[in-house]
PDB file of C-alpha atoms and ligand atoms in Angstrom:
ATOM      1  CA  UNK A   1      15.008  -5.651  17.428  1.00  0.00           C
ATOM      2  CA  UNK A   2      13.609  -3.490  20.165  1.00  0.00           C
ATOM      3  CA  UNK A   3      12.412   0.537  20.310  1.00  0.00           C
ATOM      4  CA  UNK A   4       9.892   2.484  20.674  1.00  0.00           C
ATOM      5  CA  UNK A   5       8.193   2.849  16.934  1.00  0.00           C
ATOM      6  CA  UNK A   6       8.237   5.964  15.133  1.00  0.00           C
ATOM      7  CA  UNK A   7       4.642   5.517  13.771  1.00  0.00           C
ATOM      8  CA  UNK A   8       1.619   5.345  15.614  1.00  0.00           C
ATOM      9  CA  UNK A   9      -0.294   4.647  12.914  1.00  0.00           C
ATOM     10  CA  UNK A  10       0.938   3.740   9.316  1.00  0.00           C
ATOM     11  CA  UNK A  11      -0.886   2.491   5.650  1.00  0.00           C
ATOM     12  CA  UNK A  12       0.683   0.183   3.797  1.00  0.00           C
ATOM     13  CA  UNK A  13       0.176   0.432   0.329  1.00  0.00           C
ATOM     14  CA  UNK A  14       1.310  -3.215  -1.456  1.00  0.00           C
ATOM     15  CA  UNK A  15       0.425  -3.187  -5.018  1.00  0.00           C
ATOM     16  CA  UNK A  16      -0.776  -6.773  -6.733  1.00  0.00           C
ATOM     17  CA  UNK A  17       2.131  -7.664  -9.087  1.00  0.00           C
ATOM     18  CA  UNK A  18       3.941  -7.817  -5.438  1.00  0.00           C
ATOM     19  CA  UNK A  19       1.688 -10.308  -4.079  1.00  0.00           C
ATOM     20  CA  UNK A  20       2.157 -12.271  -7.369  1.00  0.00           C
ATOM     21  CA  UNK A  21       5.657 -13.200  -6.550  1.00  0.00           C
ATOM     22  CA  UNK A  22       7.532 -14.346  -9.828  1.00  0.00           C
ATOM     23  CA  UNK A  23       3.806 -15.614 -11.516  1.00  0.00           C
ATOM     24  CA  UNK A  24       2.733 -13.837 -14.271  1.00  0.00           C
ATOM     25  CA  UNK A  25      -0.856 -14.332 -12.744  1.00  0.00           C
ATOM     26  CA  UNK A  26      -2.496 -14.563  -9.890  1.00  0.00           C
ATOM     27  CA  UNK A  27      -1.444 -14.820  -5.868  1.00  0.00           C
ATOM     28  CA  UNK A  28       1.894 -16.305  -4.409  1.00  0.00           C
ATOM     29  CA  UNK A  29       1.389 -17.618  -0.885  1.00  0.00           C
ATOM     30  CA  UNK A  30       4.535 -17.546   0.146  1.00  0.00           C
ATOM     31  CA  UNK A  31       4.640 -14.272  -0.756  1.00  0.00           C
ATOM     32  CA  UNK A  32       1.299 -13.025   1.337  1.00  0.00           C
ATOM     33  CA  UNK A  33       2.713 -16.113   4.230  1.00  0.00           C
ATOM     34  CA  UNK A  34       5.687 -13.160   4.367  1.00  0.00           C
ATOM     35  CA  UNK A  35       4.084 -10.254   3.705  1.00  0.00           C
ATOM     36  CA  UNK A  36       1.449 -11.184   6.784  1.00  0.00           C
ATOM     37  CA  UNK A  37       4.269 -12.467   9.552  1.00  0.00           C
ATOM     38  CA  UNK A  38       5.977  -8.769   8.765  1.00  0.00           C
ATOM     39  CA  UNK A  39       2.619  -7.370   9.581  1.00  0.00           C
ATOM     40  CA  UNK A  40       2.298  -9.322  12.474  1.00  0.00           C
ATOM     41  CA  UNK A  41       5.419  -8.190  13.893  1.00  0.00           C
ATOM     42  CA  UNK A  42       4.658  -4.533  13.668  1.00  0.00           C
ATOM     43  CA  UNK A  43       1.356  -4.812  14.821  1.00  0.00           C
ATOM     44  CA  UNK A  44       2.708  -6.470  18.253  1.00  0.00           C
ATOM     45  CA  UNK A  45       4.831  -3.263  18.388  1.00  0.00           C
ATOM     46  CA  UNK A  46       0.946  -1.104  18.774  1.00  0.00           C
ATOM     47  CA  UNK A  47       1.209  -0.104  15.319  1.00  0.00           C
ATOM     48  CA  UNK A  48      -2.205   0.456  14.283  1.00  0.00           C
ATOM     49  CA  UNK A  49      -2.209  -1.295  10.136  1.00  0.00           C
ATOM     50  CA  UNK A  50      -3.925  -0.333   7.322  1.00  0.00           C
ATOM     51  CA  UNK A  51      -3.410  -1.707   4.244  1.00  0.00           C
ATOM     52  CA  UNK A  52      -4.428  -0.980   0.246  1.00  0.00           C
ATOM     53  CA  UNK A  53      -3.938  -3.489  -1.915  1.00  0.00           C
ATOM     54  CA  UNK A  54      -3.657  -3.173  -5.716  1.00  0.00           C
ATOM     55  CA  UNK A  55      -4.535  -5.521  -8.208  1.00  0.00           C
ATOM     56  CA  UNK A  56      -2.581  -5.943 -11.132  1.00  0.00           C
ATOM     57  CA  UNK A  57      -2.000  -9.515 -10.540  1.00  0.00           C
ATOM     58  CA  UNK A  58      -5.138 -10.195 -11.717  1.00  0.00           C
ATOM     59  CA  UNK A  59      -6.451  -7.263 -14.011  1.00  0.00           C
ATOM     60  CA  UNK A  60      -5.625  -3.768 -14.781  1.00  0.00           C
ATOM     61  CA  UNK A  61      -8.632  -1.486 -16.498  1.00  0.00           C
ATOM     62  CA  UNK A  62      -5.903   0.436 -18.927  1.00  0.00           C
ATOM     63  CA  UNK A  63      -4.357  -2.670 -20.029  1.00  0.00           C
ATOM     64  CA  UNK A  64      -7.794  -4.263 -20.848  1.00  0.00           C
ATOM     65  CA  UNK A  65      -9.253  -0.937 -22.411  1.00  0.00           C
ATOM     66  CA  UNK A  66      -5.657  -1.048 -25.003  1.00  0.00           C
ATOM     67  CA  UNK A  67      -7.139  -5.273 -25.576  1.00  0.00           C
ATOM     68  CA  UNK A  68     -10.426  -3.185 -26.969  1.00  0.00           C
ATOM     69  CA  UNK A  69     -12.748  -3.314 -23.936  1.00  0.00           C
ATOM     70  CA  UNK A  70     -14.335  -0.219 -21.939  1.00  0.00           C
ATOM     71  CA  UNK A  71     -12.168   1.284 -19.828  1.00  0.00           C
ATOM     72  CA  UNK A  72     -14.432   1.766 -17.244  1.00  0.00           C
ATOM     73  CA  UNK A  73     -15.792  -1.861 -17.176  1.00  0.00           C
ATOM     74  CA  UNK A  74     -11.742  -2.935 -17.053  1.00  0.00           C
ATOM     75  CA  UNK A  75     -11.311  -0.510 -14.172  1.00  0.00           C
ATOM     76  CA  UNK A  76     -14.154  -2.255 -12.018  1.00  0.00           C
ATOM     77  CA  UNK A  77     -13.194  -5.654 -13.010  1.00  0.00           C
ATOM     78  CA  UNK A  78      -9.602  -4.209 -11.876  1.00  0.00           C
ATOM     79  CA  UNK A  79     -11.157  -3.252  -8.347  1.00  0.00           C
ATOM     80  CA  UNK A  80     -12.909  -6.672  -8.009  1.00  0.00           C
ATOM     81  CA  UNK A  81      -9.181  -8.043  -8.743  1.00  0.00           C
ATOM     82  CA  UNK A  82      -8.099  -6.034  -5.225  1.00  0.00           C
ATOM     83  CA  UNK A  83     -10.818  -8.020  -3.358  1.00  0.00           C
ATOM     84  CA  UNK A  84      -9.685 -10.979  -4.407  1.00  0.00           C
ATOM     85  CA  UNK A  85      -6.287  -9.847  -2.658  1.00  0.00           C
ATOM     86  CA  UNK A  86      -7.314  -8.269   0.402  1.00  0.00           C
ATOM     87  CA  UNK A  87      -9.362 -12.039   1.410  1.00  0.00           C
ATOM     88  CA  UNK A  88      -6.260 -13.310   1.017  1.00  0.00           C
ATOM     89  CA  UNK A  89      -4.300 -10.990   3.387  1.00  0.00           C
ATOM     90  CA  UNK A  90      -7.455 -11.160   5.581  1.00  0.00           C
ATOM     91  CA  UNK A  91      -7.033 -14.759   5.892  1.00  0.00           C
ATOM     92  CA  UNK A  92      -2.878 -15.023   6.059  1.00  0.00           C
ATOM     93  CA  UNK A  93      -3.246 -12.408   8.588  1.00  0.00           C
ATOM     94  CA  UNK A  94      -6.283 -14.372  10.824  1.00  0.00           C
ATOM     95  CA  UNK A  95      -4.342 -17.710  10.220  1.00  0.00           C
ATOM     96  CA  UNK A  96      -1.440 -15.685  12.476  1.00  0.00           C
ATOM     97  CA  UNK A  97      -3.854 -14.862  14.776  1.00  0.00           C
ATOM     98  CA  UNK A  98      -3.958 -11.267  13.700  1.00  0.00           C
ATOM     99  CA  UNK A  99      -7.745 -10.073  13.579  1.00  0.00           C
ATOM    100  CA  UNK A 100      -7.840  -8.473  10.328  1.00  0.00           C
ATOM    101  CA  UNK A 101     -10.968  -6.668   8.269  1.00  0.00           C
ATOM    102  CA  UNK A 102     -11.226  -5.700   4.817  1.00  0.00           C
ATOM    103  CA  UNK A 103     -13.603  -3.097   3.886  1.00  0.00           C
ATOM    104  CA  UNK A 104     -14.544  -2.692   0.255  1.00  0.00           C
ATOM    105  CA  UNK A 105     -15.669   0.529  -1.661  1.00  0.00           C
ATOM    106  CA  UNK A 106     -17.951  -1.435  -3.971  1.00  0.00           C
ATOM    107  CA  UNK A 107     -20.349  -2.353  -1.430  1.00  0.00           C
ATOM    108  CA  UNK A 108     -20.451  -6.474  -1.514  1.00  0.00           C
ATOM    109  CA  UNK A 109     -21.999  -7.578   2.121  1.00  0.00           C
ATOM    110  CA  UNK A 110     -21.629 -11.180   1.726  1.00  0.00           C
ATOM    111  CA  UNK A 111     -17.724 -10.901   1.334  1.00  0.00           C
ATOM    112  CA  UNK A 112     -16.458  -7.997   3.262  1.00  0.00           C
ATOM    113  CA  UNK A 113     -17.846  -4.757   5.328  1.00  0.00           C
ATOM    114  CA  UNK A 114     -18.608  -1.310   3.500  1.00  0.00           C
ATOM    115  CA  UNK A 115     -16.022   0.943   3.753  1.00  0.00           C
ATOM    116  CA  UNK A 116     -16.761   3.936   6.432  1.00  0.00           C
ATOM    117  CA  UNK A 117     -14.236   5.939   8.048  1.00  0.00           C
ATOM    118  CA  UNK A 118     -15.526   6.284  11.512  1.00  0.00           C
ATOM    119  CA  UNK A 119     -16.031   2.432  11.479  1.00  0.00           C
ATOM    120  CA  UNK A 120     -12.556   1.972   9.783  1.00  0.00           C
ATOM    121  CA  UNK A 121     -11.284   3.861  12.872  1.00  0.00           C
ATOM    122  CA  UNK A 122     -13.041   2.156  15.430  1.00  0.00           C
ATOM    123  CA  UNK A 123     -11.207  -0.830  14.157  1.00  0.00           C
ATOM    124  CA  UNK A 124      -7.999   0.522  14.275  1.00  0.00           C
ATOM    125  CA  UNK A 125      -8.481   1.827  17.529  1.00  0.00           C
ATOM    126  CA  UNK A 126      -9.309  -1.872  18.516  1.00  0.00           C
ATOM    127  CA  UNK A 127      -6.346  -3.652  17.516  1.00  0.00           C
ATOM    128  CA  UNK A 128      -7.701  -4.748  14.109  1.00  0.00           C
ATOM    129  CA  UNK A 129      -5.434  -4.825  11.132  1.00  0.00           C
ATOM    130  CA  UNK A 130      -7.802  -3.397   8.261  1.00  0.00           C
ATOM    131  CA  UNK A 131      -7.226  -3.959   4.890  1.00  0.00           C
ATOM    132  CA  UNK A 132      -8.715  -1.913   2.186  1.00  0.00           C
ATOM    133  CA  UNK A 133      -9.887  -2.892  -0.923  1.00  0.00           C
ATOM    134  CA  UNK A 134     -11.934  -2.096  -4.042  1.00  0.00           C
ATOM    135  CA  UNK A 135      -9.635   1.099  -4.609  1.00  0.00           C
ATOM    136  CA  UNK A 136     -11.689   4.271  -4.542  1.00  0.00           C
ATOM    137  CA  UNK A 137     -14.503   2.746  -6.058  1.00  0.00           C
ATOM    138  CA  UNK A 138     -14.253   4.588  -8.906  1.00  0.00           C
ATOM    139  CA  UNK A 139     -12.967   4.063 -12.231  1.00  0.00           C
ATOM    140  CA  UNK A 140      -9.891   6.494 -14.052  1.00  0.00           C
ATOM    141  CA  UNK A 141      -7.892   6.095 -10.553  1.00  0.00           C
ATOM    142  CA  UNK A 142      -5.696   3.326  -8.931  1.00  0.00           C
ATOM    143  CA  UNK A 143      -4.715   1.949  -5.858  1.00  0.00           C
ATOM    144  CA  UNK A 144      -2.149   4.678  -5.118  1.00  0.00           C
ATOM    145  CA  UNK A 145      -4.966   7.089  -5.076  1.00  0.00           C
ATOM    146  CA  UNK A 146      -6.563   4.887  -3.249  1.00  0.00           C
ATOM    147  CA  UNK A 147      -3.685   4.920  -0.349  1.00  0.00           C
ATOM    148  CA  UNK A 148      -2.876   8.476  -0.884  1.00  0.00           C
ATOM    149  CA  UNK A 149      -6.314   9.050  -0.052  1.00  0.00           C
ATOM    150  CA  UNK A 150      -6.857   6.861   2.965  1.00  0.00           C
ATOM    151  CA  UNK A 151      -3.618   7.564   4.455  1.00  0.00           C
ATOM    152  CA  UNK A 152      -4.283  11.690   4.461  1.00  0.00           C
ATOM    153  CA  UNK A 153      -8.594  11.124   5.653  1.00  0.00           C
ATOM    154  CA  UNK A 154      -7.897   8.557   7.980  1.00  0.00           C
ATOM    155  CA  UNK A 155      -4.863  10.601   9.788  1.00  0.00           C
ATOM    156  CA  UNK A 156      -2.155   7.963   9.318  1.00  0.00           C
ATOM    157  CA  UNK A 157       1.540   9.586   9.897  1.00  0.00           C
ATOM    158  CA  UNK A 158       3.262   7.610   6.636  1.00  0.00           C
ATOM    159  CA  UNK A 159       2.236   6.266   3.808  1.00  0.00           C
ATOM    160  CA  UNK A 160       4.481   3.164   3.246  1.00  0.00           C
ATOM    161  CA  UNK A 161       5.001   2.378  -0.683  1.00  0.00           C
ATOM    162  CA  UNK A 162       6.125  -1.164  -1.122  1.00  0.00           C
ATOM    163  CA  UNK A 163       7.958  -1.406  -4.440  1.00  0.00           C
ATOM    164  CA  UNK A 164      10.653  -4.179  -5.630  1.00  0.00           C
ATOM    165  CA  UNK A 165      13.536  -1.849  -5.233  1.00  0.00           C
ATOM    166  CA  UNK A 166      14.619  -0.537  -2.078  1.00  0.00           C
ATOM    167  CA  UNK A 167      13.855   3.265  -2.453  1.00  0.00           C
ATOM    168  CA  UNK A 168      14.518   5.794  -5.387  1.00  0.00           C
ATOM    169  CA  UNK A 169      17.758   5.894  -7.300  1.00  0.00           C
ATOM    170  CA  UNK A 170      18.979   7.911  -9.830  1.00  0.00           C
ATOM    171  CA  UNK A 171      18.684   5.394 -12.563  1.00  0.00           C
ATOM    172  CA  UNK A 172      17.148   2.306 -12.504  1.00  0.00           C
ATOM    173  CA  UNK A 173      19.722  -0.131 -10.360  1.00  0.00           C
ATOM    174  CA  UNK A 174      19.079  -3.182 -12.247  1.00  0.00           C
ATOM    175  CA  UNK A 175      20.450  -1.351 -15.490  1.00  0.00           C
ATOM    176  CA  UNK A 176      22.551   0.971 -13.834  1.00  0.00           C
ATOM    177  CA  UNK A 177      25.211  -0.426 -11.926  1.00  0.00           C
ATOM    178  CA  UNK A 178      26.439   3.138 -10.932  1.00  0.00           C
ATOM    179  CA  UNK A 179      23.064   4.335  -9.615  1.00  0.00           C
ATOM    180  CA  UNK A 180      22.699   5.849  -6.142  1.00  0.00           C
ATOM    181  CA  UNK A 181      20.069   5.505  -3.622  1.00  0.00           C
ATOM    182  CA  UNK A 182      18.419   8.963  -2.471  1.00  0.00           C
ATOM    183  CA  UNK A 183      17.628   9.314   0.979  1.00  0.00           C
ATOM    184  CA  UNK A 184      14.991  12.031   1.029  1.00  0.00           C
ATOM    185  CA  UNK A 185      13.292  13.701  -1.914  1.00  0.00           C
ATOM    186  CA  UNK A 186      10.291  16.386  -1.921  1.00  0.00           C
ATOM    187  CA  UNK A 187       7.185  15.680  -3.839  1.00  0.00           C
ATOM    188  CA  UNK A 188       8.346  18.580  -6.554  1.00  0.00           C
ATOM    189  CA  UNK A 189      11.328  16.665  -7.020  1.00  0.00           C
ATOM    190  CA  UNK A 190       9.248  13.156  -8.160  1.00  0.00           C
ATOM    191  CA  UNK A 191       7.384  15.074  -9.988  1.00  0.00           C
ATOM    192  CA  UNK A 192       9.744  17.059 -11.838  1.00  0.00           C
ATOM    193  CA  UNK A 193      12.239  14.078 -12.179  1.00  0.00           C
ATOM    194  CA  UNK A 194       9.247  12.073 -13.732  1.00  0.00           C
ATOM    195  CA  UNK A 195       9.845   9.569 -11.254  1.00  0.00           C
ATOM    196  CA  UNK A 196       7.548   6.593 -11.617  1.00  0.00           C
ATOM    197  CA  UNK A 197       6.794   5.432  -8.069  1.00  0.00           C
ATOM    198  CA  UNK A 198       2.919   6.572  -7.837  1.00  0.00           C
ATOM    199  CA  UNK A 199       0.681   8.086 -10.520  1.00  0.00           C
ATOM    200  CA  UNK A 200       0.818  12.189 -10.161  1.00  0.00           C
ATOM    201  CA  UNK A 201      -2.924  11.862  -8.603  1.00  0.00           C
ATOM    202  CA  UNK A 202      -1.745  10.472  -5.724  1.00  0.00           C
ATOM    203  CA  UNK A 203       1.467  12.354  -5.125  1.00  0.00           C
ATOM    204  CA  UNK A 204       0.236  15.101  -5.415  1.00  0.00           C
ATOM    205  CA  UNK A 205      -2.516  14.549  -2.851  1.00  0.00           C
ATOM    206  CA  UNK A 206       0.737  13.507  -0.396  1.00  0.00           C
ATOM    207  CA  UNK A 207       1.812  16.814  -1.207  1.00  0.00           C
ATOM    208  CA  UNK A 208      -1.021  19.183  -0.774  1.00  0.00           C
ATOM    209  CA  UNK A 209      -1.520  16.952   2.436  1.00  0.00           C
ATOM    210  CA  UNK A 210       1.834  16.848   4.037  1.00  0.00           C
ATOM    211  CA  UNK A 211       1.637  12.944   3.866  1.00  0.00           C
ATOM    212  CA  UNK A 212       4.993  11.528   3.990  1.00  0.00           C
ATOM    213  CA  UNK A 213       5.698   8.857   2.238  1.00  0.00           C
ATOM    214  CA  UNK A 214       8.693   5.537   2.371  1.00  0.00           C
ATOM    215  CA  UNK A 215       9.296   3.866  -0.584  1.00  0.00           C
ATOM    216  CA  UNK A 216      11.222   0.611   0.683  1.00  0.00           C
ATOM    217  CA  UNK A 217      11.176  -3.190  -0.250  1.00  0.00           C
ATOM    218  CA  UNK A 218       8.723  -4.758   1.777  1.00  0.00           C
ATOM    219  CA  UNK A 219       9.663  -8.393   0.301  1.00  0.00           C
ATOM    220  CA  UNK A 220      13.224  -8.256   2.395  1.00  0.00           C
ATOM    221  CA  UNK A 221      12.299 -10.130   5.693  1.00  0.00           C
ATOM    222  CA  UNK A 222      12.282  -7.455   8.631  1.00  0.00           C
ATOM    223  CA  UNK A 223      12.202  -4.562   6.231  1.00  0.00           C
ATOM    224  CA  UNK A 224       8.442  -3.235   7.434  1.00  0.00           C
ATOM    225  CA  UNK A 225       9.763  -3.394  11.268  1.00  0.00           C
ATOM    226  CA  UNK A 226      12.817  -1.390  10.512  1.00  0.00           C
ATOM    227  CA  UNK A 227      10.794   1.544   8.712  1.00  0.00           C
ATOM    228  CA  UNK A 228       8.605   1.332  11.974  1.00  0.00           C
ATOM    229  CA  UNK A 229      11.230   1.485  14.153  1.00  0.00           C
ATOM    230  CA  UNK A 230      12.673   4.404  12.289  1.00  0.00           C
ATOM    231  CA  UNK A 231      15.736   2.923  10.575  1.00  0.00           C
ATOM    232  CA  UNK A 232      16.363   4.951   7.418  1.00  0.00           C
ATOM    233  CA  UNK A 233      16.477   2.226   4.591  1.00  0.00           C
ATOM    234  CA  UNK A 234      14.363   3.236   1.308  1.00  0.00           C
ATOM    235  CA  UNK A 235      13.749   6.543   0.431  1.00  0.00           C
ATOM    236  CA  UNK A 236      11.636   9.651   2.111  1.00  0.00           C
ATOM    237  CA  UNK A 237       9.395  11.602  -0.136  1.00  0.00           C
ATOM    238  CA  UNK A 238       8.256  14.647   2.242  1.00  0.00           C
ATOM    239  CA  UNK A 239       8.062  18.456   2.899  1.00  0.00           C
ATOM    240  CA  UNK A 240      11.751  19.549   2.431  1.00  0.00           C
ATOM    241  CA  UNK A 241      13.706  19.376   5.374  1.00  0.00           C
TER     242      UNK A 241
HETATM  243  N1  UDP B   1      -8.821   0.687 -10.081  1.00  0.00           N
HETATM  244  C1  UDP B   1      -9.765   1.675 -10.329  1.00  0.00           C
HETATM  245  N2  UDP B   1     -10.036   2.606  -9.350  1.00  0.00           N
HETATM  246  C2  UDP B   1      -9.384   2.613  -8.156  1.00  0.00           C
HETATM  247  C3  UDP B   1      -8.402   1.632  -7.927  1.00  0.00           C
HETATM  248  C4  UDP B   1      -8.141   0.684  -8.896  1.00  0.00           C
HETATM  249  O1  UDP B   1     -10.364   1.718 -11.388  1.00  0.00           O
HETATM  250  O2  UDP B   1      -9.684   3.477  -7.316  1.00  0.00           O
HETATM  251  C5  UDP B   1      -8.610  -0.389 -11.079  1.00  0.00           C
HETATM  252  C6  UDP B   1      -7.710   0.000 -12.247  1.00  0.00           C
HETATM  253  O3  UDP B   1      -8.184  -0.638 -13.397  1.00  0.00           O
HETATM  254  C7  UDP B   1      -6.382  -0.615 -11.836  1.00  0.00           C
HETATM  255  C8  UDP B   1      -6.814  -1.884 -11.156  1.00  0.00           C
HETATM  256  O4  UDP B   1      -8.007  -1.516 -10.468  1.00  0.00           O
HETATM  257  O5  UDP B   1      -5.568  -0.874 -12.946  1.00  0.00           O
HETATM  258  C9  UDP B   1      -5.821  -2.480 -10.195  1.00  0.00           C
HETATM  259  O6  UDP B   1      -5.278  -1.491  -9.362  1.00  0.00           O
HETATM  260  P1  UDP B   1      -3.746  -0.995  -9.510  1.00  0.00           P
HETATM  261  O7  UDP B   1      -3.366  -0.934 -10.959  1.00  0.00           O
HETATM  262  O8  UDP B   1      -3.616   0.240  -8.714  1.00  0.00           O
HETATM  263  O9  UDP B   1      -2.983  -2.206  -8.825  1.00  0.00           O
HETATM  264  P2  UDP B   1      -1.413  -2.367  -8.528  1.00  0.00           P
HETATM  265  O10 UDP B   1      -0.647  -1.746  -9.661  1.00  0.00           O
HETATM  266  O11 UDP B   1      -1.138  -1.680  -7.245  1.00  0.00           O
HETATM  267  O12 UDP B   1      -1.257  -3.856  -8.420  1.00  0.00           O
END
């Protein structure tokens, strides 16, 4: 596939149950083997890469806190779940050859760099894939904040939503035989629809932000370079047209 990409710089957001493949716990490599030879491919287009990763492959604070335990002790054990993600981008990605760095919001030195913009940049700017974890480092939010947030402060142009369907249908296509694919929603439209592809806290910081964002399935091998090359599959959330 050739073309000039339509991003210059893009965030990835890949949540953990997607990096779990079909296990109820934990990672599937041959799930982060693909996810990392996708990035690859768009990063030898120029792309500059960021990536959030979730973690509910390995622990989610609101499920824990329903189990009986403090919500806010679930939600860091939730953010140390991400880390335990992003190492294993970081290290699918450097196996490639890709240099990769993952920053953390919880500061832990031994294991990964602080996150700081400016130095999150500088990365970028040299070639580095960097891969975000830790969410916001702060409990009550998720990893969709988390990208929300990092797509709109760190200038990206999209904000690329991995999910396990290809975009946003009317119904849910798995039930609904007769559902239909949009193309191109505004963030009003999500929000009024109660469509469940990001917590409001996030969309709503696309919105008041202008940050577009592509819901597409990232698990269908060349899917990421076809978004970057500006092939409409998935759906659009934006600014109305
Ligand atoms: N989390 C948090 N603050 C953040 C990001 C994440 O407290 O800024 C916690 C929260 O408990 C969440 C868990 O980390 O359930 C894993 O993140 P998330 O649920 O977003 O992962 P995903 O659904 O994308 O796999």
């Amino acid at each position: 596939m050739a073309g000039e990409p339509r991003y210059r710089r893009i965030l990835l957001k890949l949540s953990g149950e997607a990096l779990g493949g079909s296990r109820d716990y934990g990672i599937d490599f041959a799930v982060v083997r693909d996810v990392v030879r996708q990035i690859k491919r768009v990063h030898e287009l120029g792309v500059q890469v960021l990536l959030v990763i979730g973690g509910g492959n390995i622990f989610r604070g609101r499920d824990a806190a329903k189990g009986g335990l403090d919500r806010a002790t679930g939600d860091y054990m939730g953010m140390l779940g991400t880390v335990i993600n992003a190492l294993a981008l970081q290290d699918g990605l450097e196996k490639l050859g890709v240099a990769a760095r993952t920053m953390t919001a919880i500061q832990m030195n031994q294991v990964a760099e602080p996150y700081i913009r400016r130095r999150a940049v500088r990365h970028l700017e040299k070639g580095r894939v960097v891969i975000l974890a830790g969410g916001n480092g702060d409990p009550y939010f998720t990893t969709d904040t988390t990208a929300a947030l990092r797509a709109v402060e760190l200038e990206c142009d999209v904000l690329m939503k991995a999910t396990k369907v290809d975009g946003i249908y009317t119904a849910d296509p798995v039930r609904d035989p007769s559902a239909t694919k949009f193309r191109r929603l505004d963030y009003m439209e999500v929000l009024n629809r109660g469509i469940d592809v990001m917590d409001n806290t996030a969309l709503t910081l696309c919105m008041d932000n202008g940050m577009p964002i592509v819901v597409f399935d990232l698990l269908k091998e060349g899917n990421l370079e076809r978004v970057v090359l500006g092939d409409e599959i998935g759906t659009l959330v934006a600014t109305p047209a």
